[in-house]
mmCIF file of C-alpha atoms in Angstrom:
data_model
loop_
_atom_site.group_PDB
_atom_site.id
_atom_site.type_symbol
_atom_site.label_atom_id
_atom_site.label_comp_id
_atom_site.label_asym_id
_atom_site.label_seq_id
_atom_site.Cartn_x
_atom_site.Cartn_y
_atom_site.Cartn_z
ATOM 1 C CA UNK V 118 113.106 110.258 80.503
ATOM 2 C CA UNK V 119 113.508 113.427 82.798
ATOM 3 C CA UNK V 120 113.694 116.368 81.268
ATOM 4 C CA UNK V 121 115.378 120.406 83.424
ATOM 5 C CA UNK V 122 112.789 121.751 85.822
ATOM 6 C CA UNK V 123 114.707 124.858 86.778
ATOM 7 C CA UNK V 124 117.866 122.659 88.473
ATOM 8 C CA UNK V 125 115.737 119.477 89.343
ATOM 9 C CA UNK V 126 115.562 116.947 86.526
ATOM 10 C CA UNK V 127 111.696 116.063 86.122
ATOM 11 C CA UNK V 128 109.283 114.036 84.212
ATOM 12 C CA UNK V 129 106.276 115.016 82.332
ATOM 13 C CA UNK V 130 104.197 112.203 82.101
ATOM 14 C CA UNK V 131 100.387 111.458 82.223
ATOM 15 C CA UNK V 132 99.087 108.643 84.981
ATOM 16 C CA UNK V 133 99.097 106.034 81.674
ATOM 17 C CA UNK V 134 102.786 106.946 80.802
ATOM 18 C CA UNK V 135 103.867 106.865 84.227
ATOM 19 C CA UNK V 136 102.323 103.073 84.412
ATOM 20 C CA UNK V 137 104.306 102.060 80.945
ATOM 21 C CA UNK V 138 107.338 103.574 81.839
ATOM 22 C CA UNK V 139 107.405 102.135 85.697
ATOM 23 C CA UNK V 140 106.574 98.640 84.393
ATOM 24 C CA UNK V 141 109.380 98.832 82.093
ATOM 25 C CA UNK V 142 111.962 99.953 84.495
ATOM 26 C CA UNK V 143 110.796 97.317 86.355
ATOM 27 C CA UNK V 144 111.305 94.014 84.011
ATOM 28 C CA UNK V 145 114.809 95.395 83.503
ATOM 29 C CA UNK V 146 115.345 93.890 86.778
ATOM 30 C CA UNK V 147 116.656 96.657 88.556
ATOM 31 C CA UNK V 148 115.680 99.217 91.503
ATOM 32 C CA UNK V 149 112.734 102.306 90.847
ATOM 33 C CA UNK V 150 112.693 105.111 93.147
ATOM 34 C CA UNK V 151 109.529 107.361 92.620
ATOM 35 C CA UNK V 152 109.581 111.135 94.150
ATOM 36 C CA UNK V 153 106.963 113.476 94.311
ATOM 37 C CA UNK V 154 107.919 117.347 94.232
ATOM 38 C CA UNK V 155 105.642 119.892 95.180
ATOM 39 C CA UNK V 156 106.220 123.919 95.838
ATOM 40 C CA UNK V 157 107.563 123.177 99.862
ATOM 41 C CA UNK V 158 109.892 120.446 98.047
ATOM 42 C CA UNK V 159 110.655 122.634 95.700
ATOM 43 C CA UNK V 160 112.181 125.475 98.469
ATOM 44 C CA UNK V 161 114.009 122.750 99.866
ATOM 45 C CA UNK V 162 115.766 121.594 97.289
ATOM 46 C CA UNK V 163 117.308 125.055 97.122
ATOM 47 C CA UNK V 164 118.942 125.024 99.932
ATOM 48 C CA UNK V 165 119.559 121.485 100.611
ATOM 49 C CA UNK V 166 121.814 119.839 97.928
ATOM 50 C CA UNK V 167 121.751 116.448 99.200
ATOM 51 C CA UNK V 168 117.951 116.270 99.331
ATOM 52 C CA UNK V 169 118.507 117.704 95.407
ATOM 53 C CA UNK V 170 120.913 115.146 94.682
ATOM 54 C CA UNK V 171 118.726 112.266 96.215
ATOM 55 C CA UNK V 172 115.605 113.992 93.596
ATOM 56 C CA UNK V 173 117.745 114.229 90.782
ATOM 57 C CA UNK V 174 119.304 110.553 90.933
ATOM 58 C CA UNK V 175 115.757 109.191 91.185
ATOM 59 C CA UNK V 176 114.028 106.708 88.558
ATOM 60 C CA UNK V 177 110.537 109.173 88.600
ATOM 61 C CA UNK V 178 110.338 112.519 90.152
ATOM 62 C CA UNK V 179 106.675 114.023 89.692
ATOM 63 C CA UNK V 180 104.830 116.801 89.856
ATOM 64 C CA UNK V 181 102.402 117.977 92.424
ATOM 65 C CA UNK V 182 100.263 120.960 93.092
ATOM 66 C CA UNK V 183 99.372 123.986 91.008
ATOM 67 C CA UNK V 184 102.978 125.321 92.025
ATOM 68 C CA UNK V 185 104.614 123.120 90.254
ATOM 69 C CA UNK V 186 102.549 123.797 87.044
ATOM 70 C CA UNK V 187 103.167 127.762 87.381
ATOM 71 C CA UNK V 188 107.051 127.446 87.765
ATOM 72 C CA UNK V 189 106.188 125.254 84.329
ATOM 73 C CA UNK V 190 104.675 127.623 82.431
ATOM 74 C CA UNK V 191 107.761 130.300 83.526
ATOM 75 C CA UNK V 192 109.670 128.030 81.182
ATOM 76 C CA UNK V 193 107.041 127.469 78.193
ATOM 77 C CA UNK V 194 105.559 124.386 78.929
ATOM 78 C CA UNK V 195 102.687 122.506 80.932
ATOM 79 C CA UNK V 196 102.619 119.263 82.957
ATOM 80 C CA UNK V 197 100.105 117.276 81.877
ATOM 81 C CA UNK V 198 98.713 115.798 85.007
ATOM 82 C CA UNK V 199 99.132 117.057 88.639
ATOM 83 C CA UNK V 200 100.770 113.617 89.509
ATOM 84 C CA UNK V 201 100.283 113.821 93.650
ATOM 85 C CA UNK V 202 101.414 111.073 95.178
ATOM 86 C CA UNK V 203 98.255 110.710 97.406
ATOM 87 C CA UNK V 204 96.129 109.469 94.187
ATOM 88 C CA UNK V 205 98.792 107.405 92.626
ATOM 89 C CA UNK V 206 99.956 105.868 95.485
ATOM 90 C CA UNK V 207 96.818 103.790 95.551
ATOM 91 C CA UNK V 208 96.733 103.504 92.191
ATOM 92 C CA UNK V 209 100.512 101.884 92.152
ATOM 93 C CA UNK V 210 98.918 99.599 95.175
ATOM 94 C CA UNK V 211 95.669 98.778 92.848
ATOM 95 C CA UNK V 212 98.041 97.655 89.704
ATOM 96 C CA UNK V 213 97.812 93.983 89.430
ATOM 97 C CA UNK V 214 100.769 92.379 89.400
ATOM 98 C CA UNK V 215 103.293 95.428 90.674
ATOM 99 C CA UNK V 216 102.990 94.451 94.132
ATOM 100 C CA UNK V 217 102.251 91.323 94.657
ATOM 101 C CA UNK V 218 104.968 89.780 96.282
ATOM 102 C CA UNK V 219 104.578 91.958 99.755
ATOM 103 C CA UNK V 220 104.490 95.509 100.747
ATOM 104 C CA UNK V 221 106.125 97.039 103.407
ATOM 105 C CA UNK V 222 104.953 100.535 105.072
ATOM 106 C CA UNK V 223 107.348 102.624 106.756
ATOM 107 C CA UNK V 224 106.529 105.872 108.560
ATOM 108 C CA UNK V 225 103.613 107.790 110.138
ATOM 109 C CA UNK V 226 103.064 107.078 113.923
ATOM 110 C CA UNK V 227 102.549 103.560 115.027
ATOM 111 C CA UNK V 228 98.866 104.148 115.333
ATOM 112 C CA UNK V 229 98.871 105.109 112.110
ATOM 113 C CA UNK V 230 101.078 103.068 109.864
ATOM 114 C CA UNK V 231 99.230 99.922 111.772
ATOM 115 C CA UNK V 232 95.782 101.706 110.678
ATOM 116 C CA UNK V 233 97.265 102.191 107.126
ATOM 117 C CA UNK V 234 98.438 98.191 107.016
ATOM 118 C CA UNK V 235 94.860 96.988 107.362
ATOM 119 C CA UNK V 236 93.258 99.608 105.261
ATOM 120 C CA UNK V 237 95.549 98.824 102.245
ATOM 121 C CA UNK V 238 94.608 95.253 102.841
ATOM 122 C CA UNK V 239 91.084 95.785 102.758
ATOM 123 C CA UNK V 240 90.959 98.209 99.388
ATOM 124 C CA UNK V 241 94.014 96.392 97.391
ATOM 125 C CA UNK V 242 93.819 92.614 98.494
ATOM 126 C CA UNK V 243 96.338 91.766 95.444
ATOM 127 C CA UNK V 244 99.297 94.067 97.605
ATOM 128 C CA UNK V 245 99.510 92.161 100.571
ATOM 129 C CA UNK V 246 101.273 94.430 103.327
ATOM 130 C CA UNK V 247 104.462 91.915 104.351
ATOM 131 C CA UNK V 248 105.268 94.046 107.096
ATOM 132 C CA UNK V 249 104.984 98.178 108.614
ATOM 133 C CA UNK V 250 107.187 99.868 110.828
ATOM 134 C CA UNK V 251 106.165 103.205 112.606
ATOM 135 C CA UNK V 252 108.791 105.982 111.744
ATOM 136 C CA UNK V 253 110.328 106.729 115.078
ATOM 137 C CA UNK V 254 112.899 104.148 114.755
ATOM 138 C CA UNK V 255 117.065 104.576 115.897
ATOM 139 C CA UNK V 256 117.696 101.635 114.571
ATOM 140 C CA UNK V 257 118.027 101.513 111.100
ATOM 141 C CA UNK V 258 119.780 98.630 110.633
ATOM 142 C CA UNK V 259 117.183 96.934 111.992
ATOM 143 C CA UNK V 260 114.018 98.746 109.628
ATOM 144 C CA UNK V 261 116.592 97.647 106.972
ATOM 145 C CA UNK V 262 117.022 93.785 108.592
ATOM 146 C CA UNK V 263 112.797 94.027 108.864
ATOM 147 C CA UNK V 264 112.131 94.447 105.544
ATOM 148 C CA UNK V 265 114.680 92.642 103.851
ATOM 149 C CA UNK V 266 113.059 89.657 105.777
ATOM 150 C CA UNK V 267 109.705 90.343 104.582
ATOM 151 C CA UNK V 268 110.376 89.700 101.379
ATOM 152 C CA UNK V 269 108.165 92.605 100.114
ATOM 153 C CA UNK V 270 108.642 93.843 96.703
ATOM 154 C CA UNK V 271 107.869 96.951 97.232
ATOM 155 C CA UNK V 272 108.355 100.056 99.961
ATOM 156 C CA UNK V 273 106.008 102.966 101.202
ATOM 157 C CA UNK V 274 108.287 105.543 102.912
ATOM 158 C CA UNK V 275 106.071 108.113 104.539
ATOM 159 C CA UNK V 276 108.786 110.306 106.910
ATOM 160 C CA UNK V 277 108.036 114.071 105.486
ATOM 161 C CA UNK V 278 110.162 116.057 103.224
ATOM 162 C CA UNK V 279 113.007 116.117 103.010
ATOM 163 C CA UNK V 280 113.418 112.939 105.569
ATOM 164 C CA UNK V 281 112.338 110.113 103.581
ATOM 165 C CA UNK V 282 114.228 111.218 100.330
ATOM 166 C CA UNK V 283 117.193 111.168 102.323
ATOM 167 C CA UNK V 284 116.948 107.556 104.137
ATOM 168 C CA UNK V 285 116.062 106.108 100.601
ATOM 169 C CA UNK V 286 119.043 107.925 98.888
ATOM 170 C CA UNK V 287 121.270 106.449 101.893
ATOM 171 C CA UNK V 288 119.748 103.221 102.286
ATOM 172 C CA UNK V 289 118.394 101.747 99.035
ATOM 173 C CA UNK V 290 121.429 99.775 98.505
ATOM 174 C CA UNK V 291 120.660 97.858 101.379
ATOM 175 C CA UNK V 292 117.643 96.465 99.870
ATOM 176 C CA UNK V 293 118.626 94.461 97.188
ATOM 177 C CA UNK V 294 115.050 93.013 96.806
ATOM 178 C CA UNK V 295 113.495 95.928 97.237
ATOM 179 C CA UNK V 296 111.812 96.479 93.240
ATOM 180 C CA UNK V 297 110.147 99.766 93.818
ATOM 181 C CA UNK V 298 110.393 102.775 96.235
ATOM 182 C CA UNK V 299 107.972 105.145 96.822
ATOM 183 C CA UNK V 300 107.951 108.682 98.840
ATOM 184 C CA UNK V 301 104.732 109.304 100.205
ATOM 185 C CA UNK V 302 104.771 112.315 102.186
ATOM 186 C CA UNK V 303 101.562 112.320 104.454
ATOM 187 C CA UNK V 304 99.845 108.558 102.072
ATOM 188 C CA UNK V 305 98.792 106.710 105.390
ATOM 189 C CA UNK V 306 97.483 109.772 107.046
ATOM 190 C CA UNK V 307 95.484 110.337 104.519
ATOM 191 C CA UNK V 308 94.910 106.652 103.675
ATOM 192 C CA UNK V 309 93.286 106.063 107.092
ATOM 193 C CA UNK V 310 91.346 109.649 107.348
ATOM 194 C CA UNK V 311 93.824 111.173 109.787
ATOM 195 C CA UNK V 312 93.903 114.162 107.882
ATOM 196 C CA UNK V 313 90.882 114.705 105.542
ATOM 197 C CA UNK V 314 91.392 115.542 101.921
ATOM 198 C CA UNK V 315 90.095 118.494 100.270
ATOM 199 C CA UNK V 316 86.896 118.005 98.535
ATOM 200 C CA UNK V 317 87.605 116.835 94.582
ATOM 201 C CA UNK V 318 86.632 120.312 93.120
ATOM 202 C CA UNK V 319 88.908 121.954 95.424
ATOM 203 C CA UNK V 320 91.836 119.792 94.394
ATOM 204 C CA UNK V 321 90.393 119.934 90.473
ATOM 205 C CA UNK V 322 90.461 124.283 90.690
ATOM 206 C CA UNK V 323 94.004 123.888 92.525
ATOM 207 C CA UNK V 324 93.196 124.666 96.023
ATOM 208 C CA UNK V 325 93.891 121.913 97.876
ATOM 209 C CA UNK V 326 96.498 123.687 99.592
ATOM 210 C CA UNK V 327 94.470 126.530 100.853
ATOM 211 C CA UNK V 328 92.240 123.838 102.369
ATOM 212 C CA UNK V 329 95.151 122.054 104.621
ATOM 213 C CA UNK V 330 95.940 125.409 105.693
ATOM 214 C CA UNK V 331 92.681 125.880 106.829
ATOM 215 C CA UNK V 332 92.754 122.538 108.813
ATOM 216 C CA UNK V 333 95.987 123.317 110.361
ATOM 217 C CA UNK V 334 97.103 126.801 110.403
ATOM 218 C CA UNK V 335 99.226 127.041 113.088
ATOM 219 C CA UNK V 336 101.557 124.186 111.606
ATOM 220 C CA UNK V 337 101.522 124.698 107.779
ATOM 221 C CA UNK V 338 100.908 128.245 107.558
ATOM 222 C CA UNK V 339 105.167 128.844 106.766
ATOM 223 C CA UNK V 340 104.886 126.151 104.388
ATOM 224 C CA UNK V 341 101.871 127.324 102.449
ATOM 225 C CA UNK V 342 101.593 131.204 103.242
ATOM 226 C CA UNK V 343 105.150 132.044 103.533
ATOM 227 C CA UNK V 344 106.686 128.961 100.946
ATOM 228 C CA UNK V 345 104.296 129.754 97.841
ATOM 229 C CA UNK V 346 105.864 133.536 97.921
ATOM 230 C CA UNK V 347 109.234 131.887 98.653
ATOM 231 C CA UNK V 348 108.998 129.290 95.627
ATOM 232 C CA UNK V 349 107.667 132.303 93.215
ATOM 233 C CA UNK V 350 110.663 134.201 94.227
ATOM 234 C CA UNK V 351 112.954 131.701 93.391
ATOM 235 C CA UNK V 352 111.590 130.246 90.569
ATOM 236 C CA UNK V 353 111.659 133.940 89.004
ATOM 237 C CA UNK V 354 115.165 134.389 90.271
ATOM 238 C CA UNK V 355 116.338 131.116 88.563
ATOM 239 C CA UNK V 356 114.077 131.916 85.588
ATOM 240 C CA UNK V 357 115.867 135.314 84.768
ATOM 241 C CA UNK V 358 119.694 133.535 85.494
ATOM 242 C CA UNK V 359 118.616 130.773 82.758
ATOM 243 C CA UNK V 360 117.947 133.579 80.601
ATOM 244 C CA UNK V 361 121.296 135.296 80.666
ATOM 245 C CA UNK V 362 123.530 134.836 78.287
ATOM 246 C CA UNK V 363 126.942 133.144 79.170
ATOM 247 C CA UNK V 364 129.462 135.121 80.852
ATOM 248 C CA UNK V 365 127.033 137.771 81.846
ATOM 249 C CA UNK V 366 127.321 138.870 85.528
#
């Protein structure tokens, strides 16, 4: 059950809720999308209302970063997990059971996404990858013609915000055997040590985003420097319009 995050509809689950709740959506037989929304998301999402939309009408849409947790607290209440979707990722591909009938990666350069296929097989032999297809593609009915004839149960889409959210909004339908979708952002670059996470007390004291700024400044430094005062901004805006009362300017 999601519950208002400003105007996104979230959940507030721990890793061991998530894991009930996903297993049930999934005997009901039909389709689970899982997002991930951090701070950059977040900005997005404000001025993008189809990326919104595609958040809103997922199954899961989870929290990540420190962000996340202070727009929270703005509204008198706490996450109880920072649910990132590089640690559950894995964790999803570790589950007995969940995945295996096939995987199928899509995203990431080819390099990578190849790199990705045979480290997943190596740390989660019970979610064999069915398939991986870099995400420079034109041809989408042809990804979707790919991984329909895989077979695999379930799909990795690693494109960046807000691309991926977007092609599985627009193309889910297309995959009627397709169980579970999952937005992962940056997973196989950090799966295969393309881009190094932040050491674990960094990520514990909520920092981990200071720490990919450091790596690559040049690239994320609108993202992180200029987005965090963006997404205070706007969650304060939003904050003080929720707390007008009706018909008041």
């Amino acid at each position: 059950m999601k519950e208002a995050y400003y105007n996104l509809s979230m959940n507030r689950l721990n890793t061991s809720e998530f894991f009930d709740q996903l297993r049930a959506e999934m005997a009901t037989g039909g389709q689970v999308v899982v997002n991930f929304v951090n701070a950059h998301c977040f900005n997005i999402a404000q001025v993008d209302m189809e990326y919104r939309k595609a958040l809103n009408s997922s199954t899961f849409v989870l929290n990540d970063g420190v962000g996340i947790q202070i727009g929270a607290s703005l509204l008198g209440f706490r996450f109880q997990e920072n649910m990132n979707g590089t640690d559950l990722i894995p964790k999803i591909l570790s589950t007995p059971k969940l995945c295996e009938k096939g995987v199928y990666l899509l995203g990431a350069k080819p390099e990578v996404v190849a790199k990705a296929s045979r480290e997943i097989q190596a740390r989660c032999p019970q979610a064999p990858v069915v398939g991986y297809s870099d995400g420079y593609f034109k041809d989408t009915d042809e990804i979707l013609k790919k991984i329909n004839d895989s077979g695999a149960q379930v799909l990795i889409v690693a494109m960046g915000v807000p691309m991926q959210e977007l092609w599985v909004e627009n193309n889910r339908h297309a995959l009627p055997g397709v169980r579970l979708i999952v937005s992962g952002g940056a997973i196989f670059d950090f799966l295969t040590g393309t881009v190094a996470r932040a050491p674990v007390w960094i990520q514990k004291a909520g920092f981990e985003w200071l720490f990919r700024l450091a790596q690559e400044p040049r690239r994320l430094f609108r993202r992180y420097a200029v987005g965090n005062v963006v997404f205070l901004f706007k969650v304060l805006k939003l904050r003080i319009k929720m707390s007008r009362p009706i018909g008041d300017g």
